Amino acid sequence: MVLPRALTPPADPDTPDPAPQQAVRTSPPRRLDRILPVVVLLAIAGFAMIGIGSPLFGQSTFASTNEMAGTSPYSEVPEFADVRATNNYLDDTWDSALPNTILFADQLREGNIAAWNPYTAGGVPLGSTPNYALASPLTVPFYVLPLWYAPGIVKLLEIIVAVGGMYLFLRRLRIGTAPALLGGLVYASSAFMVVWTGWPQTRVAAFIPAIFWAVELIVQNRRLRDAAVLALALAAMIFGGFPAVTGYTVATGGLYLLVRLLATYWGSGASC
């Protein structure tokens, strides 16, 4: 039998207040907020370790040098008879990018800054132009590590910079920790960042999120040191040796800066 509201007996004074129950209901999301970033970090680590693979542990090199076994004089060496290329679309990496980087690194170890490569077509520019990303911060492993081991570490640094820059940018936009990390993983594993591995292109593109993070710093804080952050990120892209990516980034970033300034300060009475 359902009693009328007026006849409903009062609550027992010993009945606990429902507020603690509400607090208990909110604890699982809080635990989830702590767990999800760890899960995404593990996914990022898994992507790096599986994607790069054995070169990270010194068991092979992260370069398509197996293509060389099909060209002379290596094709005439009996020890290379069973070597087969696993990817035939990486020619420029092993016959241009890597040899020039190795030549510059060898000369640097001898105390020389090689501005010229005398071995190609009677001589071509080497360190005097940014074409081979020789001044990129992400190329440093070639100068301090064994040359066969450096390519894998370069790719690892690309992933770290790409994920880190995207994380900082999205956090600046007040995105949660886990989604921001996931955004970094999505960018680092995007088609461009994977397909162009081994070329200077990815060493340039890895800094794109950092550009937009620096732009947000300028919009939100309007400090001179934030402009210095933007300058450093842009310099890293310029030294990366693929100006087309840098140009597209500057054009897009400039438009983004204009839109953000107008959206933030237009009509608010604040001075930009």
Coordinates of C-alpha atoms in Angstrom, one line a residue:
M1 CA 0.0 0.0 0.0
V2 CA 1.3 3.5 -0.9
L3 CA 0.8 6.0 1.8
P4 CA -0.1 9.6 1.0
R5 CA 2.8 12.0 1.3
A6 CA 1.4 13.5 4.5
L7 CA 1.2 10.0 6.1
T8 CA 4.7 8.9 5.0
P9 CA 6.7 8.3 8.2
P10 CA 9.7 10.6 8.8
A11 CA 13.2 9.4 8.0
D12 CA 15.1 7.6 10.7
P13 CA 17.4 10.1 12.3
D14 CA 20.2 7.5 12.2
T15 CA 19.9 7.2 8.4
P16 CA 23.2 8.5 6.9
D17 CA 23.1 11.6 4.8
P18 CA 23.0 10.9 1.1
A19 CA 25.8 13.4 0.4
P20 CA 28.6 10.8 1.0
Q21 CA 26.9 8.5 -1.4
Q22 CA 27.1 11.2 -4.1
A23 CA 30.8 11.6 -3.3
V24 CA 31.3 7.9 -3.7
R25 CA 29.6 8.1 -7.1
T26 CA 32.1 10.7 -8.3
S27 CA 35.2 8.7 -7.3
P28 CA 35.3 6.3 -10.3
P29 CA 35.6 9.2 -12.8
R30 CA 38.4 10.6 -10.7
R31 CA 40.2 7.3 -10.8
L32 CA 39.6 7.1 -14.5
D33 CA 41.2 10.5 -14.9
R34 CA 44.3 9.1 -13.3
I35 CA 44.3 5.9 -15.2
L36 CA 43.6 7.1 -18.7
P37 CA 46.8 9.2 -19.0
V38 CA 48.8 6.2 -18.0
V39 CA 47.0 4.1 -20.6
V40 CA 47.7 6.6 -23.4
L41 CA 51.4 7.0 -22.3
L42 CA 51.7 3.2 -22.6
A43 CA 50.2 3.3 -26.0
I44 CA 52.7 6.0 -27.0
A45 CA 55.5 3.9 -25.7
G46 CA 54.2 0.9 -27.5
F47 CA 53.9 2.8 -30.8
A48 CA 57.5 3.9 -30.5
M49 CA 58.9 0.5 -29.5
I50 CA 56.9 -1.5 -32.0
G51 CA 57.1 1.0 -34.8
I52 CA 60.9 1.4 -34.5
G53 CA 61.5 -2.1 -33.3
S54 CA 64.8 -3.8 -32.9
P55 CA 67.0 -0.8 -33.9
L56 CA 66.1 0.8 -30.5
F57 CA 67.9 -2.1 -28.8
G58 CA 70.9 -2.1 -31.1
Q59 CA 69.9 -5.3 -33.0
S60 CA 69.7 -3.7 -36.4
T61 CA 69.7 -0.3 -38.0
F62 CA 66.6 1.9 -38.7
A63 CA 67.5 2.4 -42.4
S64 CA 66.6 0.7 -45.6
T65 CA 70.1 -0.4 -46.3
N66 CA 68.9 -3.8 -47.4
E67 CA 68.0 -2.1 -50.7
M68 CA 71.7 -1.7 -51.3
A69 CA 72.0 -5.5 -51.7
G70 CA 70.3 -5.3 -55.0
T71 CA 72.7 -2.8 -56.5
S72 CA 76.3 -3.1 -57.6
P73 CA 78.8 -3.7 -56.1
Y74 CA 76.9 -5.2 -53.1
S75 CA 74.8 -7.5 -55.4
E76 CA 78.1 -9.3 -56.3
V77 CA 79.0 -10.1 -52.7
P78 CA 78.0 -13.7 -51.8
E79 CA 77.2 -12.8 -48.2
F80 CA 74.4 -10.5 -49.5
A81 CA 72.8 -13.0 -51.8
D82 CA 70.0 -13.8 -49.4
V83 CA 69.3 -10.2 -48.5
R84 CA 65.9 -8.9 -49.8
A85 CA 64.6 -5.4 -49.6
T86 CA 61.4 -5.1 -47.5
N87 CA 60.5 -1.7 -48.9
N88 CA 61.5 -0.5 -52.4
Y89 CA 60.2 3.1 -52.0
L90 CA 62.9 4.5 -49.7
D91 CA 65.6 5.1 -52.2
D92 CA 66.5 8.7 -51.3
T93 CA 67.1 7.8 -47.7
W94 CA 70.0 5.3 -48.2
D95 CA 71.5 6.8 -51.4
S96 CA 71.3 10.5 -50.5
A97 CA 70.1 11.5 -47.1
L98 CA 72.1 9.0 -45.0
P99 CA 75.4 9.2 -47.0
N100 CA 75.5 13.0 -46.8
T101 CA 74.6 13.0 -43.1
I102 CA 77.3 10.4 -42.4
L103 CA 79.9 12.4 -44.4
F104 CA 79.1 15.5 -42.4
A105 CA 79.2 13.6 -39.1
D106 CA 82.5 12.0 -39.9
Q107 CA 84.0 15.4 -40.8
L108 CA 82.6 17.0 -37.7
R109 CA 84.3 14.3 -35.5
E110 CA 87.6 15.3 -37.1
G111 CA 86.9 19.0 -36.3
N112 CA 85.7 20.1 -39.7
I113 CA 82.4 21.6 -40.7
A114 CA 81.9 20.2 -44.1
A115 CA 80.2 22.8 -46.2
W116 CA 80.9 20.9 -49.5
N117 CA 80.5 17.3 -50.6
P118 CA 83.2 16.6 -53.3
Y119 CA 82.0 13.1 -54.1
T120 CA 78.7 13.8 -55.8
A121 CA 78.5 15.1 -59.4
G122 CA 81.9 16.8 -59.1
G123 CA 80.8 18.5 -55.8
V124 CA 77.6 19.7 -54.3
P125 CA 76.7 21.9 -51.2
L126 CA 76.6 19.9 -47.9
G127 CA 76.6 21.8 -44.6
S128 CA 76.3 25.2 -46.4
T129 CA 72.6 24.6 -47.0
P130 CA 69.9 23.2 -44.7
N131 CA 68.8 20.6 -47.3
Y132 CA 69.9 17.5 -45.3
A133 CA 68.7 18.7 -41.9
L134 CA 72.3 18.7 -40.7
A135 CA 71.6 21.6 -38.2
S136 CA 68.3 20.2 -37.0
P137 CA 68.2 19.5 -33.2
L138 CA 66.8 16.1 -34.1
T139 CA 69.9 15.2 -36.1
V140 CA 72.2 15.4 -33.1
P141 CA 72.2 11.6 -32.5
F142 CA 74.3 11.3 -35.7
Y143 CA 77.0 13.4 -34.0
V144 CA 77.1 11.7 -30.6
L145 CA 76.1 8.1 -31.3
P146 CA 77.3 5.3 -33.5
L147 CA 76.1 6.1 -37.1
W148 CA 74.3 2.7 -37.5
Y149 CA 72.4 3.3 -34.3
A150 CA 71.5 7.0 -34.7
P151 CA 68.6 6.7 -37.2
G152 CA 66.4 4.8 -34.7
I153 CA 67.1 7.4 -32.0
V154 CA 66.3 10.2 -34.4
K155 CA 62.9 8.7 -35.0
L156 CA 62.3 8.3 -31.3
L157 CA 63.1 12.0 -30.8
E158 CA 60.7 12.9 -33.6
I159 CA 57.9 11.0 -31.8
I160 CA 58.8 12.7 -28.5
V161 CA 58.8 16.2 -30.0
A162 CA 55.6 15.6 -31.9
V163 CA 53.7 14.2 -29.0
G164 CA 55.1 16.7 -26.6
G165 CA 54.3 19.7 -28.8
M166 CA 50.8 18.5 -29.4
Y167 CA 50.3 17.8 -25.7
L168 CA 51.4 21.3 -24.8
F169 CA 49.2 22.9 -27.4
L170 CA 46.1 21.0 -26.5
R171 CA 46.7 21.6 -22.8
R172 CA 47.0 25.3 -23.5
L173 CA 43.5 25.0 -25.0
R174 CA 42.3 23.5 -21.7
I175 CA 42.0 20.0 -23.1
G176 CA 42.3 17.2 -20.5
T177 CA 45.5 15.3 -20.0
A178 CA 44.5 12.0 -21.6
P179 CA 42.9 13.6 -24.7
A180 CA 45.9 15.9 -25.1
L181 CA 48.3 12.9 -25.0
L182 CA 46.0 11.0 -27.4
G183 CA 46.1 14.0 -29.8
G184 CA 49.9 13.8 -29.7
L185 CA 49.8 10.0 -30.5
V186 CA 47.4 10.6 -33.4
Y187 CA 49.7 13.3 -34.8
A188 CA 52.9 11.3 -34.3
S189 CA 51.3 8.2 -36.0
S190 CA 49.7 10.2 -38.8
A191 CA 50.4 9.2 -42.4
F192 CA 52.9 12.1 -43.1
M193 CA 55.0 11.4 -40.0
V194 CA 55.2 7.7 -40.9
V195 CA 55.5 7.6 -44.7
W196 CA 58.3 10.3 -44.8
T197 CA 60.4 8.6 -42.0
G198 CA 64.1 8.8 -42.9
W199 CA 63.7 12.1 -44.9
P200 CA 64.1 15.6 -43.5
Q201 CA 60.4 16.1 -43.9
T202 CA 59.5 14.5 -40.6
R203 CA 62.2 16.3 -38.7
V204 CA 60.5 19.5 -39.8
A205 CA 56.9 18.5 -39.3
A206 CA 57.7 17.2 -35.7
F207 CA 57.9 20.9 -34.6
I208 CA 54.5 22.0 -36.1
P209 CA 52.5 21.5 -32.9
A210 CA 55.2 23.4 -31.0
I211 CA 54.6 26.3 -33.4
F212 CA 50.9 26.4 -32.5
W213 CA 51.6 26.0 -28.8
A214 CA 53.9 29.1 -29.0
V215 CA 51.3 31.0 -30.9
E216 CA 48.8 30.2 -28.1
L217 CA 51.3 31.4 -25.5
I218 CA 51.6 34.7 -27.3
V219 CA 47.8 35.1 -27.6
Q220 CA 47.1 34.3 -24.0
N221 CA 50.1 35.8 -22.2
R222 CA 51.4 38.5 -24.6
R223 CA 55.0 38.2 -23.3
L224 CA 58.2 38.7 -25.2
R225 CA 59.7 35.4 -24.0
D226 CA 56.8 33.6 -25.7
A227 CA 57.8 35.2 -29.0
A228 CA 61.3 33.7 -28.3
V229 CA 59.7 30.2 -27.9
L230 CA 58.0 30.7 -31.3
A231 CA 61.4 31.8 -32.8
L232 CA 63.2 28.7 -31.5
A233 CA 60.5 26.4 -32.8
L234 CA 60.5 28.1 -36.2
A235 CA 64.3 28.0 -36.3
A236 CA 64.2 24.2 -35.7
M237 CA 61.9 23.9 -38.6
I238 CA 64.1 26.0 -40.9
F239 CA 67.2 24.0 -40.0
G240 CA 65.2 20.8 -40.7
G241 CA 65.8 21.3 -44.4
F242 CA 62.4 21.0 -46.0
P243 CA 61.1 24.6 -46.5
A244 CA 57.8 23.6 -48.1
V245 CA 56.5 22.2 -44.7
T246 CA 57.9 25.3 -42.9
G247 CA 56.2 27.6 -45.4
Y248 CA 52.8 25.9 -45.0
T249 CA 53.2 26.0 -41.3
V250 CA 54.0 29.7 -41.2
A251 CA 51.1 30.6 -43.5
T252 CA 48.6 28.5 -41.4
G253 CA 50.1 29.6 -38.1
G254 CA 49.9 33.3 -39.1
L255 CA 46.3 32.9 -40.1
Y256 CA 45.6 31.1 -36.8
L257 CA 47.3 33.8 -34.8
L258 CA 45.2 36.5 -36.5
V259 CA 42.0 34.7 -35.9
R260 CA 42.9 34.0 -32.3
L261 CA 43.8 37.6 -31.6
L262 CA 40.6 38.9 -33.2
A263 CA 38.5 36.3 -31.3
T264 CA 40.2 37.1 -28.0
Y265 CA 40.6 40.9 -28.1
W266 CA 38.3 42.4 -30.7
G267 CA 35.7 44.5 -29.1
S268 CA 36.9 43.7 -25.6
G269 CA 38.8 47.0 -25.2
A270 CA 42.0 45.2 -24.5
S271 CA 45.1 46.2 -26.5
C272 CA 46.9 43.5 -28.4

